[in-house]
Amino acid sequence: VARLLDKRLVFVTGKGGVGRSTVAMALGLVAARRGKRTIIAEVAGQERVSRVFSGEQPEHGREIEVADGLWAISIDPEHAIREYLQIQVRVKAVAELLSHSRMFQYFAAATPGMAELVTMGKVWELAQPERKVKRADRYDVVIVDAPATGHGVAIMRAPKTFADVARVGPIAHQGNRIHATITDRAITGVVAVALPEEMPVNETGLLQSQLRSALGLDIDLLVANGVYPQRFDAADAVRLAAELGEPGGLADGPARSALRAALAAHGRAASHREQIERLVALTGREAVELPFLFESEFGLSAYERLSVTLDGAL
Ligand SMILES: Nc1ncnc2c1ncn2[C@@H]1O[C@H](COP(=O)(O)OP(=O)(O)OP(=O)(O)O)[C@@H](O)[C@H]1O
Ligand SMILES: [Mg+2]
């Protein structure tokens, strides 16, 4: 696991809403603190990272420094296609003309998987020791805030899919090159994020087998996010339940509601423990646990707190 941040390309994957963006940010903070020039690449127009750090809505495709040694970019397929054409065609005016032409736009929009392909192309470009974009600096680590599971593996597989269809020519050549990078475990790492709940745990098992079969990759870091704290032991829980059952006792009025809430939280924490055990058994990996943060404002300080926990586990 210590080697995760030695990889140049790290995909943070998981089911929708489990905390992929949160973990990507926390991991970005860890990498930057360790002196790595790091960029978090958000795909599919989320722009969460730059807004959390700087409060601004950045332009698509711009690399902006959001903290010391930490950059963020929001990859938008349309912008990525234009940039790709500029690199390929070299004459900016011609590339602009081409990318703005109706024909090309229809073609790009009508080709299934095209958005995924150019997005992966951009991710690959960011991770190049010699950047293709003019005057762009290299990054030590590119952390990709990938789309939700299923789609996440599909997007990673897009370059190969295209290369197979094209067979020969520049698309096949470049598709294969990107695929070779993505499937190289010395370069590419995968973080799987799960909530300690039935469905997300099941999906993580599925994600792992898809990673293996479609890409020859595996989970490098398993994160159980939003884990409830265990505040009471079994004996406490029995006493709490007993109090609830006694009318007129300690648990009357508001105290009764508090007791119920305490017991519910206890039940949730216990079920989280069970699900984490399932997660570990299913994947054959240890899980790094990130606590559920009871914060009204989930801001930079929350990401920093999670990054400290993550740092300790890496
Ligand atoms: N450890 C945590 N404690 C409390 N709240 C959390 C924690 N992790 C994430 N959240 C909250 O859960 C929500 C979903 O998190 P996040 O946006 O990181 O997930 P995601 O997987 O990127 O979601 P999406 O599928 O929408 O991209 C957010 O409101 C976030 O603030
Ligand atoms: Mg997200």
Coordinates of C-alpha atoms and ligand atoms in Angstrom, one line a residue:
V1 CA 0.0 0.0 0.0
A2 CA 2.9 2.3 0.7
R3 CA 3.6 2.2 -3.0
L4 CA 0.2 3.6 -4.0
L5 CA 1.5 7.1 -4.1
D6 CA 4.6 6.0 -6.0
K7 CA 2.3 5.3 -8.9
R8 CA 1.7 8.1 -11.4
L9 CA -2.0 7.4 -12.1
V10 CA -4.4 6.6 -9.3
F11 CA -8.1 6.0 -10.0
V12 CA -10.6 6.5 -7.2
T13 CA -13.6 4.4 -7.9
G14 CA -16.7 3.2 -6.2
K15 CA -20.5 3.3 -6.4
G16 CA -22.3 6.6 -6.7
G17 CA -22.3 8.8 -3.6
V18 CA -19.9 6.6 -1.5
G19 CA -17.3 9.4 -1.2
R20 CA -15.1 9.0 -4.2
S21 CA -14.6 12.8 -4.5
T22 CA -14.0 13.1 -0.8
V23 CA -11.4 10.3 -0.8
A24 CA -9.7 11.8 -3.9
M25 CA -9.3 15.1 -2.2
A26 CA -8.0 13.6 1.1
L27 CA -5.6 11.5 -0.9
G28 CA -4.5 14.5 -2.9
L29 CA -3.7 16.3 0.4
V30 CA -1.7 13.3 1.6
A31 CA 0.3 13.2 -1.6
A32 CA 1.0 16.9 -1.7
R33 CA 2.1 16.9 1.9
R34 CA 4.6 14.2 1.1
G35 CA 6.1 16.5 -1.5
K36 CA 4.6 15.0 -4.6
R37 CA 3.4 17.4 -7.2
T38 CA -0.2 16.2 -7.4
I39 CA -3.2 16.9 -9.5
I40 CA -6.8 15.8 -8.9
A41 CA -8.6 15.2 -12.2
E42 CA -12.3 15.4 -12.0
V43 CA -14.2 13.8 -14.9
A44 CA -17.8 14.3 -16.0
G45 CA -18.0 18.0 -15.0
Q46 CA -18.2 17.9 -11.2
E47 CA -15.8 20.8 -10.4
R48 CA -16.1 19.9 -6.8
V49 CA -12.4 20.0 -5.9
S50 CA -11.6 23.5 -7.1
R51 CA -14.8 24.9 -5.6
V52 CA -14.0 23.4 -2.2
F53 CA -10.5 24.7 -2.2
S54 CA -10.8 28.1 -3.9
G55 CA -14.5 28.8 -3.9
E56 CA -14.3 29.4 -7.6
Q57 CA -15.9 27.8 -10.6
P58 CA -12.9 27.1 -12.9
E59 CA -12.9 26.9 -16.6
H60 CA -12.9 23.3 -18.0
G61 CA -9.4 22.0 -18.8
R62 CA -7.5 24.5 -16.7
E63 CA -5.0 23.2 -14.2
I64 CA -5.3 25.4 -11.1
E65 CA -3.2 25.2 -7.9
V66 CA -5.7 24.7 -5.1
A67 CA -3.2 24.2 -2.2
D68 CA 0.6 23.8 -1.8
G69 CA 1.7 21.3 -4.3
L70 CA -1.9 20.3 -5.2
W71 CA -3.6 21.1 -8.4
A72 CA -7.1 20.4 -9.8
I73 CA -8.5 20.0 -13.3
S74 CA -12.0 19.4 -14.5
I75 CA -11.9 17.3 -17.6
D76 CA -14.5 18.1 -20.1
P77 CA -14.7 15.9 -23.3
E78 CA -15.3 18.8 -25.6
H79 CA -12.3 20.7 -24.4
A80 CA -10.2 17.6 -24.4
I81 CA -11.1 16.9 -28.0
R82 CA -10.0 20.4 -29.0
E83 CA -6.8 20.1 -27.1
Y84 CA -6.1 16.7 -28.7
L85 CA -6.6 18.1 -32.2
Q86 CA -4.3 20.9 -31.4
I87 CA -1.6 18.5 -30.4
Q88 CA -2.2 16.3 -33.4
V89 CA -2.8 18.9 -36.1
R90 CA -0.3 21.3 -34.6
V91 CA -1.6 24.2 -36.6
K92 CA -3.9 25.8 -34.1
A93 CA -6.1 27.5 -36.6
V94 CA -6.8 24.3 -38.4
A95 CA -7.5 22.4 -35.2
E96 CA -9.9 25.1 -34.1
L97 CA -11.6 25.0 -37.4
L98 CA -11.9 21.3 -37.3
S99 CA -13.1 21.0 -33.7
H100 CA -15.7 23.8 -34.3
S101 CA -16.9 22.3 -37.5
R102 CA -20.5 20.9 -37.4
M103 CA -19.4 17.7 -39.0
F104 CA -16.8 17.0 -36.4
Q105 CA -19.1 17.9 -33.5
Y106 CA -21.8 15.6 -34.9
F107 CA -19.2 12.9 -35.3
A108 CA -17.9 13.3 -31.8
A109 CA -21.3 13.4 -30.2
A110 CA -22.6 10.4 -32.3
T111 CA -19.7 8.1 -31.6
P112 CA -20.4 6.0 -28.5
G113 CA -17.5 6.1 -26.1
M114 CA -15.8 9.1 -27.7
A115 CA -16.2 11.2 -24.6
E116 CA -14.7 8.5 -22.5
L117 CA -11.8 8.0 -24.9
V118 CA -10.8 11.6 -25.0
T119 CA -11.2 11.9 -21.3
M120 CA -8.8 9.0 -20.8
G121 CA -6.5 10.5 -23.3
K122 CA -6.4 13.6 -21.2
V123 CA -5.8 11.7 -18.0
W124 CA -3.0 9.9 -19.8
E125 CA -1.5 13.1 -21.0
L126 CA -1.5 14.6 -17.5
A127 CA 0.5 11.6 -16.3
Q128 CA 3.1 11.8 -18.9
P129 CA 6.6 12.6 -17.7
E130 CA 7.0 14.7 -20.8
R131 CA 3.7 16.6 -21.2
K132 CA 2.2 17.0 -24.6
V133 CA 0.6 20.3 -23.8
K134 CA 2.9 23.2 -24.4
R135 CA 4.7 24.6 -21.3
A136 CA 2.8 22.2 -19.0
D137 CA 4.8 20.9 -16.0
R138 CA 4.9 17.3 -15.1
Y139 CA 3.0 15.8 -12.1
D140 CA 4.3 13.0 -9.8
V141 CA 0.8 11.8 -9.2
V142 CA -2.5 12.2 -11.0
I143 CA -5.5 11.3 -8.9
V144 CA -8.6 10.6 -11.0
D145 CA -12.0 11.2 -9.5
A146 CA -13.5 8.5 -11.7
P147 CA -17.2 8.0 -12.5
A148 CA -19.3 5.5 -10.4
T149 CA -18.5 1.8 -10.6
G150 CA -19.4 0.1 -13.9
H151 CA -19.0 3.3 -15.8
G152 CA -15.7 3.7 -14.0
V153 CA -14.3 0.5 -15.4
A154 CA -15.9 1.2 -18.8
I155 CA -14.1 4.5 -19.0
M156 CA -10.8 2.9 -18.2
R157 CA -11.4 0.4 -20.9
A158 CA -12.4 2.9 -23.6
P159 CA -9.0 3.3 -25.2
K160 CA -8.7 -0.4 -25.7
T161 CA -12.3 -0.7 -27.0
F162 CA -11.5 2.0 -29.6
A163 CA -8.2 0.5 -30.5
D164 CA -9.8 -2.9 -31.2
V165 CA -12.4 -1.3 -33.4
A166 CA -9.9 0.8 -35.3
R167 CA -7.4 -2.0 -35.5
V168 CA -4.8 0.1 -37.4
G169 CA -4.1 3.8 -37.8
P170 CA -3.5 6.6 -35.3
I171 CA -6.6 5.8 -33.1
A172 CA -5.5 2.2 -32.7
H173 CA -2.0 3.2 -32.0
Q174 CA -2.8 5.8 -29.4
G175 CA -5.6 3.7 -27.9
N176 CA -3.2 0.9 -27.4
R177 CA -0.6 3.2 -25.9
I178 CA -3.0 4.6 -23.3
H179 CA -4.3 1.1 -22.6
A180 CA -0.7 -0.1 -21.9
T181 CA -0.2 2.7 -19.4
I182 CA -3.6 2.1 -17.7
T183 CA -3.0 -1.7 -17.3
D184 CA 0.6 -1.3 -16.1
R185 CA 0.4 -1.9 -12.3
A186 CA 3.7 -0.1 -11.8
I187 CA 2.1 3.1 -13.1
T188 CA -1.6 2.7 -12.4
G189 CA -3.3 2.2 -9.0
V190 CA -6.9 1.8 -8.0
V191 CA -8.6 3.0 -4.9
A192 CA -12.0 1.4 -4.2
V193 CA -14.3 3.3 -1.9
A194 CA -17.2 1.7 -0.3
L195 CA -19.7 2.6 2.4
P196 CA -20.0 -0.1 5.0
E197 CA -23.5 -1.1 3.7
E198 CA -24.9 -4.1 1.9
M199 CA -25.1 -2.8 -1.7
P200 CA -21.9 -0.8 -1.8
V201 CA -20.0 -3.8 -0.4
N202 CA -21.5 -6.1 -3.1
E203 CA -20.6 -3.6 -5.8
T204 CA -17.1 -3.4 -4.6
G205 CA -16.7 -7.2 -5.1
L206 CA -18.1 -6.7 -8.6
L207 CA -15.8 -3.8 -9.3
Q208 CA -12.8 -6.0 -8.3
S209 CA -13.7 -8.7 -10.7
Q210 CA -14.4 -6.3 -13.5
L211 CA -11.0 -4.6 -12.8
R212 CA -9.3 -8.0 -13.0
S213 CA -11.1 -9.3 -16.1
A214 CA -11.3 -6.1 -18.2
L215 CA -7.9 -4.5 -17.3
G216 CA -5.8 -7.0 -15.4
L217 CA -5.8 -4.6 -12.5
D218 CA -6.8 -5.0 -8.9
I219 CA -7.7 -2.9 -5.9
D220 CA -4.6 -1.3 -4.4
L221 CA -6.3 0.5 -1.6
L222 CA -9.7 -0.4 -0.1
V223 CA -11.4 2.4 1.8
A224 CA -14.5 1.9 4.0
N225 CA -15.9 5.5 4.2
G226 CA -18.3 7.0 6.7
V227 CA -17.8 4.4 9.4
Y228 CA -19.9 5.1 12.6
P229 CA -18.0 5.2 15.8
Q230 CA -18.6 2.5 18.4
R231 CA -19.5 4.5 21.5
F232 CA -21.0 1.7 23.6
D233 CA -20.0 -1.9 24.2
A234 CA -22.6 -4.7 24.3
A235 CA -23.1 -4.4 28.1
D236 CA -23.8 -0.6 27.7
A237 CA -26.3 -1.4 24.9
V238 CA -28.2 -3.8 27.1
R239 CA -28.4 -1.3 29.9
L240 CA -29.6 1.4 27.5
A241 CA -32.3 -0.9 26.1
A242 CA -33.4 -1.8 29.7
E243 CA -33.7 1.9 30.6
L244 CA -35.9 2.4 27.6
G245 CA -38.2 -0.3 28.8
E246 CA -38.7 1.2 32.2
P247 CA -41.6 3.7 32.3
G248 CA -41.0 6.6 34.7
G249 CA -37.3 5.8 35.0
L250 CA -34.3 7.7 33.9
A251 CA -35.6 7.6 30.3
D252 CA -38.6 9.9 30.3
G253 CA -39.4 12.7 27.9
P254 CA -36.5 14.1 26.0
A255 CA -34.1 11.6 27.6
R256 CA -36.2 8.9 26.1
S257 CA -35.6 10.2 22.6
A258 CA -31.9 10.6 23.3
L259 CA -31.7 7.0 24.4
R260 CA -33.5 5.8 21.3
A261 CA -31.0 7.8 19.2
A262 CA -28.1 6.3 21.1
L263 CA -29.4 2.8 20.5
A264 CA -30.0 3.5 16.8
A265 CA -26.5 4.8 16.4
H266 CA -25.2 1.7 18.3
G267 CA -27.1 -0.5 15.9
R268 CA -25.7 1.3 12.9
A269 CA -22.2 1.1 14.2
A270 CA -22.6 -2.7 14.8
S271 CA -23.9 -3.2 11.3
H272 CA -21.0 -1.2 9.9
R273 CA -18.6 -3.6 11.6
E274 CA -20.4 -6.5 10.0
Q275 CA -20.3 -5.0 6.6
I276 CA -16.6 -4.1 6.9
E277 CA -16.0 -7.8 7.7
R278 CA -17.9 -8.8 4.6
L279 CA -16.0 -6.3 2.6
V280 CA -12.6 -7.6 3.7
A281 CA -13.7 -11.2 3.2
L282 CA -15.1 -10.5 -0.3
T283 CA -12.0 -8.6 -1.6
G284 CA -9.3 -10.4 0.4
R285 CA -7.9 -7.0 1.4
E286 CA -7.6 -5.0 4.5
A287 CA -9.9 -1.9 4.6
V288 CA -8.8 1.5 5.6
E289 CA -11.6 3.0 7.7
L290 CA -12.5 6.7 7.4
P291 CA -14.9 7.9 10.1
F292 CA -18.3 9.4 9.5
L293 CA -17.8 13.1 10.2
F294 CA -20.8 14.7 11.9
E295 CA -20.2 18.1 10.4
S296 CA -22.8 20.5 9.2
E297 CA -20.3 22.1 6.8
F298 CA -18.2 19.5 5.0
G299 CA -15.3 21.8 4.0
L300 CA -11.6 21.8 3.7
S301 CA -11.1 21.1 7.4
A302 CA -13.0 17.8 7.0
Y303 CA -10.9 16.7 4.1
E304 CA -7.8 17.6 6.1
R305 CA -9.0 15.4 9.0
L306 CA -9.7 12.5 6.7
S307 CA -6.4 13.0 5.0
V308 CA -4.6 12.6 8.4
T309 CA -6.4 9.2 8.9
L310 CA -5.5 8.2 5.4
D311 CA -1.9 9.2 5.8
G312 CA -1.6 7.1 8.9
A313 CA -2.9 4.1 7.0
L314 CA -0.8 4.5 3.9
Ligands
LIG1 N1 -16.5 10.4 6.0 C1 -17.6 11.1 5.7 N2 -18.4 11.6 6.8 C2 -19.5 12.3 6.5 N3 -19.9 12.7 5.3 C3 -19.2 12.3 4.2 C4 -18.0 11.5 4.4 N4 -17.6 11.2 3.1 C5 -18.4 11.8 2.3 N5 -19.4 12.4 2.9 C6 -20.5 13.2 2.3 O1 -21.2 12.3 1.5 C7 -21.6 12.9 0.3 C8 -21.0 12.2 -0.9 O2 -19.6 12.2 -0.9 P1 -18.8 12.5 -2.3 O3 -19.4 13.6 -3.0 O4 -17.4 12.5 -1.9 O5 -19.2 11.1 -3.0 P2 -19.0 10.7 -4.5 O6 -18.8 9.2 -4.5 O7 -18.0 11.5 -5.1 O8 -20.5 11.1 -5.0 P3 -20.9 11.2 -6.6 O9 -21.3 9.9 -7.0 O10 -22.1 12.2 -6.4 O11 -19.8 11.8 -7.3 C9 -21.1 14.4 0.3 O12 -22.1 15.2 0.8 C10 -20.0 14.3 1.3 O13 -19.7 15.5 2.0
MG2 MG -18.0 12.7 -6.9

